[in-house]
Amino acid sequence: GGRMLRLGACRLVAARTTPAQTVPRSRPNPRPSQRAARHLTTLKPSATMGDSGPSGAHLRSSRENVSSSGCVVDTSLGRVRHWVGHRDVVSGLHLQEHFFEVPLDYEDAQGARKITVFCREVTSSRRDASALPYLLYLQGGPGFESPRPFDSGGWVDKATESFRVLLLDQRGTGLSTPLTTASLRALGTAREQASHLALHRADNIVRDAECVRQCLGQAQWSTIGQSFGGFCTLTYLSLFPSSLRESFVFGGLPPVDAGCTAHRVYSYLFKRVRAQNEKFYARFPQDRERIARVFSHLLERRSVETPAGNILSAKSLQCLGIRFGSAQGMEQIHFMFERPFEESTGELSYKFLRDYDSLVSVDTNVLYAVLHESIYCSGGGEPSGWAAESTRKQVEASECREFDAAWACKEGRPVYFTGEMIFPFMFDEIKQLRPLQEAAEVIAMKSDWPKLYDEDELARNPVRCAAAVYYEDMYVELALSMETAAKVSGMRTWVTSEYMHSGIRENGAVILQKVMNMARGVEPIR
């Protein structure tokens, strides 16, 4: 299954192929989930593709000459247009752009609505990669594009020893028809925006990946999923297991129960966040008074406008606790509070407000905010219903009052920061989210979500797979991860307290090698 099909989907040279010409497959009667190109035609550049469309120049891919005018592939999920873009070089790596025009809605694959999906193929400049298999990288999020490689360090260096790595910009991110506040507003009403947004979850991300696999002529490939990318991996194992040779997961085993698991998830995660707050104040006790002064200032003023036009309130400042779950996150918040006030005026300093703006990533990746709780909805007819907000109220009332900044300041207690959670007030206070408030409400109350996981399919999983599970993960609960691992046949887990959720950045090469060895049986079961 690891061999590349002899006839890749876009192995066309425009000078020798006419627009109507078809190229027969060299492999008869493939299974539908492994089907690569059947009907190939060269294409002229589309006027509707915009800047990411094909140019007139002929570029050399990592395999052979490919017409940049592209080709059309009849995949098992519909007709897909594929073209290549620029080829770049960074230190130690060769980079090749790939673009794919896929259906927006796979339930209407023959419809007119299309989007572009972008992948960057990454290979080592130190070896010939033309015969290597593909490793698809599924990014964390939701709503964040794949990393942009500057050099060959980290996990990418390890991966390119034996793979051609594909960095997928998941639909709606990066160069994959990105969803921004402006583009969503152009869609029309809040309900129209919500309907469009609902097509950007893990199920369709995986279907996009299947289109890419078939366009590249791969019978099977390997995947690596970081955080939310692990959620996508479990969806891939549920929907298209025969397309996968092996799967590796870093800190991303989601609950796979039917229905909405968001409330259960947040009941665990608030305990994790509370523990990280306790660690923070134990490590930096000198910050307690300084932080309390900033919160008291915000509670007195009610809010302060930032240079980016965001509204900084006590609740929005608490959201910076999302950094506590990653390496050097505590240090980042500690140093931010070194000098929060202008001594001459007693107001919050420009630098402090700029630092806050720089840590607000949801304004450039709005998909993350709008769809975040929906990643925990897998059929079952239940909405997420602002689960983090309702769980927070329960926690403040009965378990940990320190999450209530006003109470904590009044009682002389440390103010606790919150974690990876989306709250309704964020759509009032973050400038780029304000126009999406109604659409976010529609998404939060949506109950007819399709299933993301198939527990029966996972129970008979044939794919070699292994996961790094982080013992103190603040974003993906350990207990729920282990529950899921037990439901996936053959899933091996490496539980470690050595790394946080950001292990892939801390020591990705070592973690990748460990997980690969476990999945492949190099490290025996013990």
mmCIF file of N, CA and C in Angstrom, residues 83-149:
data_model
loop_
_atom_site.group_PDB
_atom_site.id
_atom_site.type_symbol
_atom_site.label_atom_id
_atom_site.label_comp_id
_atom_site.label_asym_id
_atom_site.label_seq_id
_atom_site.Cartn_x
_atom_site.Cartn_y
_atom_site.Cartn_z
ATOM 1 N N TRP A 83 -3.447 21.978 -9.441
ATOM 2 C CA TRP A 83 -2.341 22.635 -10.125
ATOM 3 C C TRP A 83 -1.224 22.905 -9.130
ATOM 4 N N VAL A 84 -0.046 23.100 -9.655
ATOM 5 C CA VAL A 84 1.101 23.369 -8.807
ATOM 6 C C VAL A 84 1.459 24.839 -8.887
ATOM 7 N N GLY A 85 2.055 25.326 -7.808
ATOM 8 C CA GLY A 85 2.476 26.719 -7.751
ATOM 9 C C GLY A 85 3.977 26.837 -7.735
ATOM 10 N N HIS A 86 4.474 27.747 -6.924
ATOM 11 C CA HIS A 86 5.901 28.028 -6.900
ATOM 12 C C HIS A 86 6.684 26.938 -6.180
ATOM 13 N N ARG A 87 7.920 26.819 -6.575
ATOM 14 C CA ARG A 87 8.859 25.934 -5.878
ATOM 15 C C ARG A 87 9.875 26.824 -5.189
ATOM 16 N N ASP A 88 10.048 26.645 -3.882
ATOM 17 C CA ASP A 88 10.934 27.484 -3.099
ATOM 18 C C ASP A 88 11.978 26.635 -2.381
ATOM 19 N N VAL A 89 12.999 27.309 -1.894
ATOM 20 C CA VAL A 89 14.050 26.657 -1.119
ATOM 21 C C VAL A 89 14.278 27.460 0.149
ATOM 22 N N VAL A 90 14.268 26.786 1.305
ATOM 23 C CA VAL A 90 14.731 27.367 2.558
ATOM 24 C C VAL A 90 15.876 26.491 3.049
ATOM 25 N N SER A 91 16.516 26.881 4.102
ATOM 26 C CA SER A 91 17.687 26.157 4.578
ATOM 27 C C SER A 91 17.369 24.683 4.851
ATOM 28 N N GLY A 92 17.908 23.819 4.016
ATOM 29 C CA GLY A 92 17.761 22.378 4.209
ATOM 30 C C GLY A 92 16.510 21.767 3.618
ATOM 31 N N LEU A 93 15.611 22.576 3.027
ATOM 32 C CA LEU A 93 14.327 22.059 2.548
ATOM 33 C C LEU A 93 13.984 22.582 1.162
ATOM 34 N N HIS A 94 13.311 21.751 0.400
ATOM 35 C CA HIS A 94 12.673 22.167 -0.836
ATOM 36 C C HIS A 94 11.162 22.227 -0.590
ATOM 37 N N LEU A 95 10.524 23.259 -1.080
ATOM 38 C CA LEU A 95 9.097 23.480 -0.866
ATOM 39 C C LEU A 95 8.384 23.580 -2.206
ATOM 40 N N GLN A 96 7.293 22.835 -2.349
ATOM 41 C CA GLN A 96 6.497 22.867 -3.579
ATOM 42 C C GLN A 96 5.041 23.137 -3.230
ATOM 43 N N GLU A 97 4.458 24.142 -3.871
ATOM 44 C CA GLU A 97 3.059 24.485 -3.624
ATOM 45 C C GLU A 97 2.129 23.605 -4.456
ATOM 46 N N HIS A 98 1.031 23.163 -3.835
ATOM 47 C CA HIS A 98 -0.036 22.440 -4.534
ATOM 48 C C HIS A 98 -1.373 23.103 -4.201
ATOM 49 N N PHE A 99 -2.203 23.262 -5.220
ATOM 50 C CA PHE A 99 -3.541 23.816 -5.037
ATOM 51 C C PHE A 99 -4.569 22.836 -5.583
ATOM 52 N N PHE A 100 -5.691 22.736 -4.892
ATOM 53 C CA PHE A 100 -6.760 21.812 -5.286
ATOM 54 C C PHE A 100 -8.093 22.543 -5.189
ATOM 55 N N GLU A 101 -8.883 22.489 -6.243
ATOM 56 C CA GLU A 101 -10.226 23.062 -6.203
ATOM 57 C C GLU A 101 -11.212 21.936 -5.896
ATOM 58 N N VAL A 102 -11.845 22.002 -4.724
ATOM 59 C CA VAL A 102 -12.686 20.910 -4.229
ATOM 60 C C VAL A 102 -14.096 21.440 -3.953
ATOM 61 N N PRO A 103 -15.061 20.537 -3.794
ATOM 62 C CA PRO A 103 -16.409 20.996 -3.446
ATOM 63 C C PRO A 103 -16.442 21.643 -2.065
ATOM 64 N N LEU A 104 -17.182 22.731 -1.943
ATOM 65 C CA LEU A 104 -17.418 23.306 -0.618
ATOM 66 C C LEU A 104 -18.238 22.345 0.223
ATOM 67 N N ASP A 105 -19.275 21.768 -0.387
ATOM 68 C CA ASP A 105 -20.187 20.868 0.306
ATOM 69 C C ASP A 105 -20.167 19.523 -0.400
ATOM 70 N N TYR A 106 -19.652 18.505 0.239
ATOM 71 C CA TYR A 106 -19.546 17.194 -0.398
ATOM 72 C C TYR A 106 -20.897 16.505 -0.557
ATOM 73 N N GLU A 107 -21.918 17.017 0.109
ATOM 74 C CA GLU A 107 -23.270 16.510 -0.134
ATOM 75 C C GLU A 107 -23.811 17.028 -1.459
ATOM 76 N N ASP A 108 -23.154 18.043 -1.990
ATOM 77 C CA ASP A 108 -23.518 18.620 -3.282
ATOM 78 C C ASP A 108 -22.253 18.759 -4.116
ATOM 79 N N ALA A 109 -21.565 17.627 -4.295
ATOM 80 C CA ALA A 109 -20.241 17.647 -4.916
ATOM 81 C C ALA A 109 -20.268 18.141 -6.350
ATOM 82 N N GLN A 110 -21.398 17.994 -7.038
ATOM 83 C CA GLN A 110 -21.494 18.447 -8.421
ATOM 84 C C GLN A 110 -21.946 19.906 -8.523
ATOM 85 N N GLY A 111 -22.186 20.525 -7.369
ATOM 86 C CA GLY A 111 -22.659 21.898 -7.365
ATOM 87 C C GLY A 111 -21.587 22.884 -7.784
ATOM 88 N N ALA A 112 -22.004 24.130 -7.910
ATOM 89 C CA ALA A 112 -21.104 25.164 -8.424
ATOM 90 C C ALA A 112 -20.172 25.713 -7.356
ATOM 91 N N ARG A 113 -20.487 25.493 -6.071
ATOM 92 C CA ARG A 113 -19.691 26.121 -5.023
ATOM 93 C C ARG A 113 -18.401 25.339 -4.788
ATOM 94 N N LYS A 114 -17.294 25.976 -5.047
ATOM 95 C CA LYS A 114 -15.980 25.359 -4.894
ATOM 96 C C LYS A 114 -15.110 26.216 -3.989
ATOM 97 N N ILE A 115 -14.129 25.564 -3.371
ATOM 98 C CA ILE A 115 -13.115 26.272 -2.610
ATOM 99 C C ILE A 115 -11.749 25.740 -3.022
ATOM 100 N N THR A 116 -10.719 26.482 -2.689
ATOM 101 C CA THR A 116 -9.352 26.046 -2.941
ATOM 102 C C THR A 116 -8.739 25.510 -1.656
ATOM 103 N N VAL A 117 -8.086 24.375 -1.766
ATOM 104 C CA VAL A 117 -7.339 23.801 -0.650
ATOM 105 C C VAL A 117 -5.861 23.800 -1.032
ATOM 106 N N PHE A 118 -5.032 24.251 -0.109
ATOM 107 C CA PHE A 118 -3.604 24.408 -0.365
ATOM 108 C C PHE A 118 -2.794 23.445 0.484
ATOM 109 N N CYS A 119 -1.778 22.861 -0.132
ATOM 110 C CA CYS A 119 -0.793 22.046 0.578
ATOM 111 C C CYS A 119 0.602 22.484 0.158
ATOM 112 N N ARG A 120 1.516 22.439 1.099
ATOM 113 C CA ARG A 120 2.926 22.689 0.779
ATOM 114 C C ARG A 120 3.701 21.382 0.967
ATOM 115 N N GLU A 121 4.267 20.887 -0.123
ATOM 116 C CA GLU A 121 5.070 19.669 -0.060
ATOM 117 C C GLU A 121 6.485 20.033 0.370
ATOM 118 N N VAL A 122 6.962 19.364 1.417
ATOM 119 C CA VAL A 122 8.262 19.683 2.012
ATOM 120 C C VAL A 122 9.158 18.456 1.917
ATOM 121 N N THR A 123 10.333 18.633 1.311
ATOM 122 C CA THR A 123 11.290 17.541 1.199
ATOM 123 C C THR A 123 12.668 18.034 1.613
ATOM 124 N N SER A 124 13.526 17.108 1.979
ATOM 125 C CA SER A 124 14.879 17.456 2.379
ATOM 126 C C SER A 124 15.717 17.778 1.162
ATOM 127 N N SER A 125 16.552 18.798 1.267
ATOM 128 C CA SER A 125 17.464 19.135 0.178
ATOM 129 C C SER A 125 18.709 18.247 0.213
ATOM 130 N N ARG A 126 18.792 17.369 1.219
ATOM 131 C CA ARG A 126 19.978 16.531 1.374
ATOM 132 C C ARG A 126 19.822 15.149 0.739
ATOM 133 N N ARG A 127 18.635 14.852 0.213
ATOM 134 C CA ARG A 127 18.428 13.521 -0.356
ATOM 135 C C ARG A 127 17.371 13.584 -1.456
ATOM 136 N N ASP A 128 17.403 12.598 -2.325
ATOM 137 C CA ASP A 128 16.388 12.478 -3.374
ATOM 138 C C ASP A 128 15.099 11.964 -2.738
ATOM 139 N N ALA A 129 14.038 12.752 -2.826
ATOM 140 C CA ALA A 129 12.779 12.393 -2.161
ATOM 141 C C ALA A 129 11.727 11.870 -3.127
ATOM 142 N N SER A 130 12.064 11.726 -4.402
ATOM 143 C CA SER A 130 11.035 11.426 -5.403
ATOM 144 C C SER A 130 10.333 10.098 -5.162
ATOM 145 N N ALA A 131 10.997 9.146 -4.524
ATOM 146 C CA ALA A 131 10.378 7.835 -4.299
ATOM 147 C C ALA A 131 9.829 7.673 -2.889
ATOM 148 N N LEU A 132 9.920 8.715 -2.072
ATOM 149 C CA LEU A 132 9.471 8.596 -0.687
ATOM 150 C C LEU A 132 7.946 8.679 -0.590
ATOM 151 N N PRO A 133 7.349 8.012 0.379
ATOM 152 C CA PRO A 133 5.898 8.130 0.589
ATOM 153 C C PRO A 133 5.559 9.475 1.217
ATOM 154 N N TYR A 134 4.275 9.790 1.236
ATOM 155 C CA TYR A 134 3.794 11.051 1.799
ATOM 156 C C TYR A 134 3.414 10.890 3.269
ATOM 157 N N LEU A 135 3.666 11.968 4.022
ATOM 158 C CA LEU A 135 3.181 12.107 5.396
ATOM 159 C C LEU A 135 2.354 13.379 5.450
ATOM 160 N N LEU A 136 1.063 13.242 5.694
ATOM 161 C CA LEU A 136 0.161 14.390 5.765
ATOM 162 C C LEU A 136 0.161 14.948 7.183
ATOM 163 N N TYR A 137 0.428 16.239 7.309
ATOM 164 C CA TYR A 137 0.409 16.899 8.621
ATOM 165 C C TYR A 137 -0.927 17.609 8.811
ATOM 166 N N LEU A 138 -1.597 17.281 9.914
ATOM 167 C CA LEU A 138 -2.881 17.885 10.263
ATOM 168 C C LEU A 138 -2.660 18.802 11.456
ATOM 169 N N GLN A 139 -2.870 20.088 11.227
ATOM 170 C CA GLN A 139 -2.534 21.140 12.185
ATOM 171 C C GLN A 139 -3.540 21.220 13.331
ATOM 172 N N GLY A 140 -3.086 21.750 14.457
ATOM 173 C CA GLY A 140 -3.980 22.020 15.582
ATOM 174 C C GLY A 140 -4.880 23.208 15.298
ATOM 175 N N GLY A 141 -5.842 23.409 16.172
ATOM 176 C CA GLY A 141 -6.808 24.491 15.973
ATOM 177 C C GLY A 141 -8.052 24.256 16.811
ATOM 178 N N PRO A 142 -9.241 24.330 16.146
ATOM 179 C CA PRO A 142 -9.441 24.451 14.707
ATOM 180 C C PRO A 142 -9.201 25.877 14.221
ATOM 181 N N GLY A 143 -9.037 26.000 12.907
ATOM 182 C CA GLY A 143 -8.993 27.320 12.307
ATOM 183 C C GLY A 143 -7.615 27.924 12.153
ATOM 184 N N PHE A 144 -6.571 27.105 12.264
ATOM 185 C CA PHE A 144 -5.216 27.622 12.076
ATOM 186 C C PHE A 144 -4.539 26.910 10.910
ATOM 187 N N GLU A 145 -3.805 27.674 10.134
ATOM 188 C CA GLU A 145 -3.085 27.124 8.994
ATOM 189 C C GLU A 145 -1.871 26.329 9.457
ATOM 190 N N SER A 146 -1.320 25.524 8.550
ATOM 191 C CA SER A 146 -0.117 24.766 8.868
ATOM 192 C C SER A 146 1.066 25.710 9.066
ATOM 193 N N PRO A 147 2.074 25.263 9.815
ATOM 194 C CA PRO A 147 3.254 26.109 10.014
ATOM 195 C C PRO A 147 3.981 26.365 8.706
ATOM 196 N N ARG A 148 4.636 27.513 8.643
ATOM 197 C CA ARG A 148 5.469 27.869 7.495
ATOM 198 C C ARG A 148 6.919 27.556 7.853
ATOM 199 N N PRO A 149 7.554 26.627 7.137
ATOM 200 C CA PRO A 149 8.915 26.213 7.509
ATOM 201 C C PRO A 149 9.963 27.253 7.105
#
